[in-house]
PDB file of C-alpha atoms and ligand atoms in Angstrom:
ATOM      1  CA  UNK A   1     109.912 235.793  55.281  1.00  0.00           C
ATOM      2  CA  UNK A   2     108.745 235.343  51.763  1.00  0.00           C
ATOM      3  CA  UNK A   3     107.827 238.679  49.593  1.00  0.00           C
ATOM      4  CA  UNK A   4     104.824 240.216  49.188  1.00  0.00           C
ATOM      5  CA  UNK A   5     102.808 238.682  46.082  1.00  0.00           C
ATOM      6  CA  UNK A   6     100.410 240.929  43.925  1.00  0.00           C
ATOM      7  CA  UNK A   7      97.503 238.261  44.434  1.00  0.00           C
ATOM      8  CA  UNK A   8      94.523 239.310  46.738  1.00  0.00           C
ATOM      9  CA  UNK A   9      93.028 237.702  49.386  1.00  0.00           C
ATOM     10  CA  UNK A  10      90.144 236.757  51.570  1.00  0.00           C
ATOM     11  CA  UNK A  11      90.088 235.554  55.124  1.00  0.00           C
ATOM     12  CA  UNK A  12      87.461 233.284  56.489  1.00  0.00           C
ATOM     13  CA  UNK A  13      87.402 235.506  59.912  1.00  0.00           C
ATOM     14  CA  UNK A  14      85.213 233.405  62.625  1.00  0.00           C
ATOM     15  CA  UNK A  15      87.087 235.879  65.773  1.00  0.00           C
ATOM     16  CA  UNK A  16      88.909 232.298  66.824  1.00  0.00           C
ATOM     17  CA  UNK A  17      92.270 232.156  67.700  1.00  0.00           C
ATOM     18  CA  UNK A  18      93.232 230.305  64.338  1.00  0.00           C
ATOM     19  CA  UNK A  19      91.218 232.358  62.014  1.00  0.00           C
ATOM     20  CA  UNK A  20      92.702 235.347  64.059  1.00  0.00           C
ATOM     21  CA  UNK A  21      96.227 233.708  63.191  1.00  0.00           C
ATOM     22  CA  UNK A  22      95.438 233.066  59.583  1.00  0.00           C
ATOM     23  CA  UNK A  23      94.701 236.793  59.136  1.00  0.00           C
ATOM     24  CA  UNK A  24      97.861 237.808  60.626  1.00  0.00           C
ATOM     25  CA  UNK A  25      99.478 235.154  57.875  1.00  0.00           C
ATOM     26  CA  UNK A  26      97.756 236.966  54.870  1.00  0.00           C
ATOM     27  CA  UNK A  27      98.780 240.137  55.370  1.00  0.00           C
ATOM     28  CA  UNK A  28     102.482 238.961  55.748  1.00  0.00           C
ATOM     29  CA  UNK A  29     102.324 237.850  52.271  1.00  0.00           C
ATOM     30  CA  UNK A  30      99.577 239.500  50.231  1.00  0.00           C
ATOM     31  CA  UNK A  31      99.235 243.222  49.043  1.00  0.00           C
ATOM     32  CA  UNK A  32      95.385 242.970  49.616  1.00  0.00           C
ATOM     33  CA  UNK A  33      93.448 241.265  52.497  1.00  0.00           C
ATOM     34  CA  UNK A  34      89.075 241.625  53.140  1.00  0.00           C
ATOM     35  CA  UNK A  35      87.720 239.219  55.223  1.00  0.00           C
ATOM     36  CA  UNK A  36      84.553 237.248  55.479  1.00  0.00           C
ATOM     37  CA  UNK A  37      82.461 236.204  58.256  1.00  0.00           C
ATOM     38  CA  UNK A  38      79.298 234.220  58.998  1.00  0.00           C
ATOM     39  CA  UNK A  39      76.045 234.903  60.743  1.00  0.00           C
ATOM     40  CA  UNK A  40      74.838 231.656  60.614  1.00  0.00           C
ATOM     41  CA  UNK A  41      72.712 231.375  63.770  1.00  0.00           C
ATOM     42  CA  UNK A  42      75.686 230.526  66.495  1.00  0.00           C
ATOM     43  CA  UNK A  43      74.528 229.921  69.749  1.00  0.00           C
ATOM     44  CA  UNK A  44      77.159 233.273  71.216  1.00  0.00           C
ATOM     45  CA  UNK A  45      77.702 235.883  69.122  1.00  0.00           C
ATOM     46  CA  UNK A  46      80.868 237.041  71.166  1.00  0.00           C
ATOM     47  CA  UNK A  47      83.336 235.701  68.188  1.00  0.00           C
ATOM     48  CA  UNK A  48      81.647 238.528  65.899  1.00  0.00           C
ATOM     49  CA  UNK A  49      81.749 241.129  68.800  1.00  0.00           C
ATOM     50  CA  UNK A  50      85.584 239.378  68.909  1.00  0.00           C
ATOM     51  CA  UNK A  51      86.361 240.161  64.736  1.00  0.00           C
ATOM     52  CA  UNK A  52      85.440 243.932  64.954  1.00  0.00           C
ATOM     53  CA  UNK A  53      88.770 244.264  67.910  1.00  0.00           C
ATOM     54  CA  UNK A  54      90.408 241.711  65.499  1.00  0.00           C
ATOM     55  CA  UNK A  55      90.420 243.678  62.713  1.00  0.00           C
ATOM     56  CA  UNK A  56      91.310 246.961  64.053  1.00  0.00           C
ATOM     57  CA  UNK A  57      94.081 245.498  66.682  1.00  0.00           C
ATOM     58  CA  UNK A  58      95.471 244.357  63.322  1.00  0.00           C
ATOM     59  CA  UNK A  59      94.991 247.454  61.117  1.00  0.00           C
ATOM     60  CA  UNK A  60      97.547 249.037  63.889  1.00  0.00           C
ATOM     61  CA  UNK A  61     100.063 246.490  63.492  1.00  0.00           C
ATOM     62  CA  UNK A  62     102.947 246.065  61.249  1.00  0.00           C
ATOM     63  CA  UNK A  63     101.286 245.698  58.137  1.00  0.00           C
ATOM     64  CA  UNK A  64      99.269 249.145  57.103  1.00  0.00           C
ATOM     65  CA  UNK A  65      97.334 249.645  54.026  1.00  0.00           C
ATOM     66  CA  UNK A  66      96.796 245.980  53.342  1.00  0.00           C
ATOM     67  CA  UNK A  67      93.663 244.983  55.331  1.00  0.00           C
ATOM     68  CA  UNK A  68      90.380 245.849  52.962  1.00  0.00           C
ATOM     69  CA  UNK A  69      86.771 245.650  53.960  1.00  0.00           C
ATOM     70  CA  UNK A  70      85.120 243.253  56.025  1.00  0.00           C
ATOM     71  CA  UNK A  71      81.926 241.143  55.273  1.00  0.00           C
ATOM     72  CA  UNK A  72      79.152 239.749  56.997  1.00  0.00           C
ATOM     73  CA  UNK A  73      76.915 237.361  55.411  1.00  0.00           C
ATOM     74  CA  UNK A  74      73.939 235.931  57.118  1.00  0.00           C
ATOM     75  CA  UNK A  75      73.272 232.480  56.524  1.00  0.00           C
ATOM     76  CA  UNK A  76      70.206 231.321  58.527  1.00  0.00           C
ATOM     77  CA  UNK A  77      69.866 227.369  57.084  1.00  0.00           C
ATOM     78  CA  UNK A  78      72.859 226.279  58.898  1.00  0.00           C
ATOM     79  CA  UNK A  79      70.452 226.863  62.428  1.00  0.00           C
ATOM     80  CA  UNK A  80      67.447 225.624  60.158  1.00  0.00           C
ATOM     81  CA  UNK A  81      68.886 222.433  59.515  1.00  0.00           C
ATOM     82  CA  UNK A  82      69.824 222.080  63.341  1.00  0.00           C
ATOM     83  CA  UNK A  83      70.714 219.385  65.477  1.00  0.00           C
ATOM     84  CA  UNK A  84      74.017 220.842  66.215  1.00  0.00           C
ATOM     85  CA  UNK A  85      75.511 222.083  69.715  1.00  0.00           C
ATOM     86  CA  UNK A  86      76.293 225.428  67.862  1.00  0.00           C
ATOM     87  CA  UNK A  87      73.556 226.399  67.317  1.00  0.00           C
ATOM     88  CA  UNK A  88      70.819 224.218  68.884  1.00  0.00           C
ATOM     89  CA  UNK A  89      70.739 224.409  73.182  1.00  0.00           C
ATOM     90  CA  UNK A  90      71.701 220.554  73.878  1.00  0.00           C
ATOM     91  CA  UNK A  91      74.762 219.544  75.992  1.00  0.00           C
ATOM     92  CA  UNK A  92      78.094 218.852  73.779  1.00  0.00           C
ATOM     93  CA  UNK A  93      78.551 215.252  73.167  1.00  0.00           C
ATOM     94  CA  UNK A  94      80.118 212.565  71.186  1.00  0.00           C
ATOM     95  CA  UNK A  95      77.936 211.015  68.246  1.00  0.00           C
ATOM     96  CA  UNK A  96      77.392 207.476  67.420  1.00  0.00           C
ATOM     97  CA  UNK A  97      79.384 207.957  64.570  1.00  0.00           C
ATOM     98  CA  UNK A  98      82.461 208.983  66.528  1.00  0.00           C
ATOM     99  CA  UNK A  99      82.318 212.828  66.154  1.00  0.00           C
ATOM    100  CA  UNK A 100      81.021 215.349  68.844  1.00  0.00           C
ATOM    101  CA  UNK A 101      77.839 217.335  67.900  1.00  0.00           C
ATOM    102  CA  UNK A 102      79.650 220.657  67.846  1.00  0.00           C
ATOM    103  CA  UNK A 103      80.108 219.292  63.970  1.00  0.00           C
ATOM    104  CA  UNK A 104      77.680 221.581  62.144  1.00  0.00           C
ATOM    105  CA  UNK A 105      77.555 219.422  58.404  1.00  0.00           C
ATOM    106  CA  UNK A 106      78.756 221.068  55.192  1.00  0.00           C
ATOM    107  CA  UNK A 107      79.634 223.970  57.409  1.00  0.00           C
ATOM    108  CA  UNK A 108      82.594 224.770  55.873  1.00  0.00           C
ATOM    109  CA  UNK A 109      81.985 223.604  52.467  1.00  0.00           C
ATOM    110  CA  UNK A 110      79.195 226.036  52.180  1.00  0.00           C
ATOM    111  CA  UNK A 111      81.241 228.663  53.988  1.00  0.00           C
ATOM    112  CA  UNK A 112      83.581 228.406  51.088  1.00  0.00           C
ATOM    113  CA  UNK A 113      81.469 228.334  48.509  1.00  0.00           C
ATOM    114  CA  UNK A 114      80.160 231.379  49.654  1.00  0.00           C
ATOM    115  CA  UNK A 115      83.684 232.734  49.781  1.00  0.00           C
ATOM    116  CA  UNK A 116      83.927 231.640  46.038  1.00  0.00           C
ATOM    117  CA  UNK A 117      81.303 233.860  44.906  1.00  0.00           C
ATOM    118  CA  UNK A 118      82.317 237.032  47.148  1.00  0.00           C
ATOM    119  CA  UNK A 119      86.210 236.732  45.297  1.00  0.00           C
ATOM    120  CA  UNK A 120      84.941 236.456  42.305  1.00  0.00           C
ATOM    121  CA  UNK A 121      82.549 239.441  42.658  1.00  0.00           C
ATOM    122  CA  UNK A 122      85.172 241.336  44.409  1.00  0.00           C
ATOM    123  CA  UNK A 123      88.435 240.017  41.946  1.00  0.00           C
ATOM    124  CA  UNK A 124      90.064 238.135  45.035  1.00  0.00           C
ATOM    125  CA  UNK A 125      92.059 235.144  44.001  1.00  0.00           C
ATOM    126  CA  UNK A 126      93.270 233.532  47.413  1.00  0.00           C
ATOM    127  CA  UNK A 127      90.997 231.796  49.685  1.00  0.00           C
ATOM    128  CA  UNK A 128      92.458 231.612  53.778  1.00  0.00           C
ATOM    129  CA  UNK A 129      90.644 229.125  56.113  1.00  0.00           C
ATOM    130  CA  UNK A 130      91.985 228.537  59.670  1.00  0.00           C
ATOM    131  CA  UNK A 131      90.955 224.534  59.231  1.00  0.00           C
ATOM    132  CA  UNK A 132      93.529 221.796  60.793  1.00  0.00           C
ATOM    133  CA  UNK A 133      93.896 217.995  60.788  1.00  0.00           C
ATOM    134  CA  UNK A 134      96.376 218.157  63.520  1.00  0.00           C
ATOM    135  CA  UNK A 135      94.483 218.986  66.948  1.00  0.00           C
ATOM    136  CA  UNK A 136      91.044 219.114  65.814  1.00  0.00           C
ATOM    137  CA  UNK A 137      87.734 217.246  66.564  1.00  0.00           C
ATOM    138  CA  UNK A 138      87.499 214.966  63.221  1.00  0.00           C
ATOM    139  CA  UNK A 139      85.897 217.178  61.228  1.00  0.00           C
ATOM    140  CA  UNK A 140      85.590 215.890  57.836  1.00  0.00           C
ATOM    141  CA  UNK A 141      85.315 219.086  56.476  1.00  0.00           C
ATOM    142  CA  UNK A 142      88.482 220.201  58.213  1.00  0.00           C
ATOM    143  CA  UNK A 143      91.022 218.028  56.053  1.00  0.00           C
ATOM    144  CA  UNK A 144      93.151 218.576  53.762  1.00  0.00           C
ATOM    145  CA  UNK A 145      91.479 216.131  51.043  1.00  0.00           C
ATOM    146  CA  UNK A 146      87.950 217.781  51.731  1.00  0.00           C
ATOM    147  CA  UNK A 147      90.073 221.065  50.766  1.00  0.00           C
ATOM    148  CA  UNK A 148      92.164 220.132  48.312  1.00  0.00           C
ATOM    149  CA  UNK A 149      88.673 218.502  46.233  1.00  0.00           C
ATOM    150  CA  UNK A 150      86.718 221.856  46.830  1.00  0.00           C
ATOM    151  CA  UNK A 151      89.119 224.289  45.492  1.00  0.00           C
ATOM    152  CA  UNK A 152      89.124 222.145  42.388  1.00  0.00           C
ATOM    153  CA  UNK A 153      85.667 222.475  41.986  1.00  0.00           C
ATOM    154  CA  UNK A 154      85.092 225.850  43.381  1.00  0.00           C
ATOM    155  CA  UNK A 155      87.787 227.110  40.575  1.00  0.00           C
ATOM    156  CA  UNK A 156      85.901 225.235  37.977  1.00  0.00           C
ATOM    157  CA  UNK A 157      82.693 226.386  39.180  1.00  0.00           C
ATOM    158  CA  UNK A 158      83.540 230.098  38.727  1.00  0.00           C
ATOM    159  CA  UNK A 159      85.854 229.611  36.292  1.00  0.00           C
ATOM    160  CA  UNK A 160      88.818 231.269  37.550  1.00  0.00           C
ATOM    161  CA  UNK A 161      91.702 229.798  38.889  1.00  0.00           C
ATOM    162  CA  UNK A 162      90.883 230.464  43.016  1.00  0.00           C
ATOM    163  CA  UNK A 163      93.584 229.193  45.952  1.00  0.00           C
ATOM    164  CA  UNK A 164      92.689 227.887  49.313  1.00  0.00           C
ATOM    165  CA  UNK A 165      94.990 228.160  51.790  1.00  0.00           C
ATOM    166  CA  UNK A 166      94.997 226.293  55.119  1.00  0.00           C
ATOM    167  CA  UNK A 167      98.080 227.790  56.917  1.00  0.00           C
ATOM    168  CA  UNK A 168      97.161 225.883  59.999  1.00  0.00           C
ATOM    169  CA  UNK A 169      96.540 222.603  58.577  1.00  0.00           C
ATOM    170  CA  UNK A 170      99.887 220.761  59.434  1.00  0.00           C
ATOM    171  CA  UNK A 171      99.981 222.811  62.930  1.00  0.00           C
ATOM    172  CA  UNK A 172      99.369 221.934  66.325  1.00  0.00           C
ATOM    173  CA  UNK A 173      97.710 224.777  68.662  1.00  0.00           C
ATOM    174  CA  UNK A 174     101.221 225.437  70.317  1.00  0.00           C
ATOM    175  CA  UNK A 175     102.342 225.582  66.775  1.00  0.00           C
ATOM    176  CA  UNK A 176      99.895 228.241  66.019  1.00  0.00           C
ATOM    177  CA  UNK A 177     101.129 230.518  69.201  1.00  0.00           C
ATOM    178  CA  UNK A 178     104.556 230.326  67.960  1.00  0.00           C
ATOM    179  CA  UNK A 179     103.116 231.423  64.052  1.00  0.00           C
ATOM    180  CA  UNK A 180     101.619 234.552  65.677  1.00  0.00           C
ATOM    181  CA  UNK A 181     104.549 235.143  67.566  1.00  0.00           C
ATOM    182  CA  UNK A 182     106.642 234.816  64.257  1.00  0.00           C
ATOM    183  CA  UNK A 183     104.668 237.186  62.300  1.00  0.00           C
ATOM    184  CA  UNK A 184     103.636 239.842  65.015  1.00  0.00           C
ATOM    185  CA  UNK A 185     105.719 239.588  68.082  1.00  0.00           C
ATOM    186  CA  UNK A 186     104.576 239.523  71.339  1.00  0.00           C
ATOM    187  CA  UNK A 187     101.743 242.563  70.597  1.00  0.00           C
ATOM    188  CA  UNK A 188     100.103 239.925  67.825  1.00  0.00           C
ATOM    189  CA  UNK A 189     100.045 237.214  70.217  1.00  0.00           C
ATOM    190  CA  UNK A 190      98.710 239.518  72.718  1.00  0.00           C
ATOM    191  CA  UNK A 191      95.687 240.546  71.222  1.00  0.00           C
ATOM    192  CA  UNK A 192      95.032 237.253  69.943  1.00  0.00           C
ATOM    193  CA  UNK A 193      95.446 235.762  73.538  1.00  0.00           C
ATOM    194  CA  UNK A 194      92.844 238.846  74.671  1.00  0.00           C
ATOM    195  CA  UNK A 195      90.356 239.462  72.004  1.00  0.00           C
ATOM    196  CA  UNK A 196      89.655 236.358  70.421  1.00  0.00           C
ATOM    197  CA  UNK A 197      87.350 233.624  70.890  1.00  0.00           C
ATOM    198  CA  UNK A 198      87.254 230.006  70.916  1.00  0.00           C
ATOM    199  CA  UNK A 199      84.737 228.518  74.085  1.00  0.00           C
ATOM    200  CA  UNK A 200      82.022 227.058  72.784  1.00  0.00           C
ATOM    201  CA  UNK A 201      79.895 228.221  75.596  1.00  0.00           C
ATOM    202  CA  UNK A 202      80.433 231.630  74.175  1.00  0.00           C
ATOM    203  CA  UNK A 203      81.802 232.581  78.271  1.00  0.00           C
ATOM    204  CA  UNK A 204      84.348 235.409  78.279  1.00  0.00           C
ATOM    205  CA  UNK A 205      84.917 235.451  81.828  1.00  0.00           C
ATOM    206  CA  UNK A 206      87.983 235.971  83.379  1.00  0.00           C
ATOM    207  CA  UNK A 207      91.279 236.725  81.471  1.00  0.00           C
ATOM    208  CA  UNK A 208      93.037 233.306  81.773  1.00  0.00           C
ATOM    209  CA  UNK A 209      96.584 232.703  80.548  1.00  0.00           C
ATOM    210  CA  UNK A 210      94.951 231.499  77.485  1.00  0.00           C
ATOM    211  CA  UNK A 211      92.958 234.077  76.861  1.00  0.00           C
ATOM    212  CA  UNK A 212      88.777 234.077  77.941  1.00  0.00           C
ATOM    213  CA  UNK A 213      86.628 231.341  77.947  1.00  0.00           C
ATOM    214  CA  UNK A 214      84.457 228.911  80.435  1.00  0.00           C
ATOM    215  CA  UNK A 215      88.189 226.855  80.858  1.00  0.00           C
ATOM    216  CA  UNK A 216      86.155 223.071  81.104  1.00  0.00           C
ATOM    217  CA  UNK A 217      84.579 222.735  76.938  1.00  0.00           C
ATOM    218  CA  UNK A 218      86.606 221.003  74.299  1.00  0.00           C
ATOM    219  CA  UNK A 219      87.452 224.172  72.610  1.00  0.00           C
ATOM    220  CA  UNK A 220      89.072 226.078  75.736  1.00  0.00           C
ATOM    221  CA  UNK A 221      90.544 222.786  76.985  1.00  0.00           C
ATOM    222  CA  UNK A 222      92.473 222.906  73.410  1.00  0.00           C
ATOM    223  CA  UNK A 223      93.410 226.164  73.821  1.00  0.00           C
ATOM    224  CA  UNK A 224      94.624 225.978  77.270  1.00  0.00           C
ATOM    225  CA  UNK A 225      96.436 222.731  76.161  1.00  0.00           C
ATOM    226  CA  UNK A 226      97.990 224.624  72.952  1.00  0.00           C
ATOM    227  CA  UNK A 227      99.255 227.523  75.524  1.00  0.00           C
ATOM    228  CA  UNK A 228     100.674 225.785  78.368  1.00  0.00           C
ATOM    229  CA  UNK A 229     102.839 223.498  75.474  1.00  0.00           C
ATOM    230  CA  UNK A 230     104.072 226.659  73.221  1.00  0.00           C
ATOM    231  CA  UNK A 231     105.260 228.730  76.599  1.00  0.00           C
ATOM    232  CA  UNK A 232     107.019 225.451  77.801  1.00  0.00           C
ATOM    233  CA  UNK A 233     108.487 224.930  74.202  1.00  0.00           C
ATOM    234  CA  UNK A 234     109.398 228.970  74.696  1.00  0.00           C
ATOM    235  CA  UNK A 235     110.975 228.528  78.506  1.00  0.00           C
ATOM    236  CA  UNK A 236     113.037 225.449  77.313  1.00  0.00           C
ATOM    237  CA  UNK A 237     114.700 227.590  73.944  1.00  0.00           C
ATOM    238  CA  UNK A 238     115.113 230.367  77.203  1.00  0.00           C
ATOM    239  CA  UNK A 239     112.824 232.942  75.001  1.00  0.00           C
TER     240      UNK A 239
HETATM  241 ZN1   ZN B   1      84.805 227.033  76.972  1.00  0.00          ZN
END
């Protein structure tokens, strides 16, 4: 495991399994972690009821004195813009132009942006998203390129030098299991499985293998999928 570096950080925290992940990540390597999340009008709130257990599960763990405040910001013109299945109530479905309408637009551009201005006001330096080009939903504010463009001009546009990391970008969801199992053991892969959330129906339900969720939307069939390969890649090393 690499040392810990001086620089400070701040974690995009949705109360997902990969943001949850991503946390875990920062405070492996950074002397300072806050985190950031977003009120932006979600259909279920359950992923910020999730980040609250998130946050002090991981305040327990291995890693004490690192993890900083936590912020909420509101931002209401995501839902005022609409037509999304986050936050509008229409079925999920694919798009004429070949992604599903889960894709709220400029999402995460403005989500980072909004990071931007909370490191700079706060002297944070590192930007941690949990976005990925490997099992995702074609995003186009998930890859690497959109990234790689915005911290460019997010550093220019403060005027400080600001890194975005995307731990997760080059990982699969079994991939991201065996991360959390590589930087907190079984107990960090535990209370990720438990106590954070990725349906997009916002169902907690029963306590799957997985972790909660309705077990039939995109999201939880991803998250099942990501499971059921990472324990089979664990059974065949005999872990
Ligand atoms: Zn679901």
């Amino acid at each position: 495991m690499s040392a810990v570096q001086p620089r400070r950080a701040l974690v995009l925290l949705s109360g997902g399994q990969d943001s949850a992940t991503c946390l875990a990540w920062a405070l492996t390597r950074y002397a300072e972690v806050e985190t950031l999340g977003f009120d932006y009008g979600q259909r279920h709130r359950v992923e910020l009821d999730c980040r609250e257990r998130l946050c002090t599960g991981l305040q327990a763990m291995a890693w004490p004195g690192r993890l900083g405040p936590d912020h909420l910001l509101t931002v209401d013109v995501l839902a005022q813009l609409g037509g999304s299945a986050m936050t509008d109530e229409v079925t999920i479905a694919m798009q004429a132009d070949g992604l599903p309408n889960t894709f709220v637009p400029g999402r995460n551009l403005l989500f980072f942006t909004l990071a931007a201005a909370l490191a700079y006001r706060r002297g944070l330096d590192v930007l941690v998203g949990g976005m990925s080009e490997t099992d995702y939903s074609g995003y186009p504010d998930c890859r690497d390129s959109t990234l790689k463009a915005l911290q460019v001009a997010l550093s220019l546009g403060v005027d400080r030098p600001l890194t975005l990391e995307t731990p997760l970008m080059w990982r699969s969801k079994a991939d991201t299991w065996a991360l959390a199992q590589r930087l907190g053991g079984d107990a960090l892969v535990e209370l990720i499985r438990c106590e954070s959330h990725t349906c997009y129906l916002g169902q907690r339900g029963d306590l799957h293998a997985w972790g909660h969720g309705c077990g039939g939307c995109p999201a939880c069939e991803l998250r099942a999928q990501g499971w059921e390969q990472w324990t089979a890649q664990r059974s065949l090393n005999g872990a």
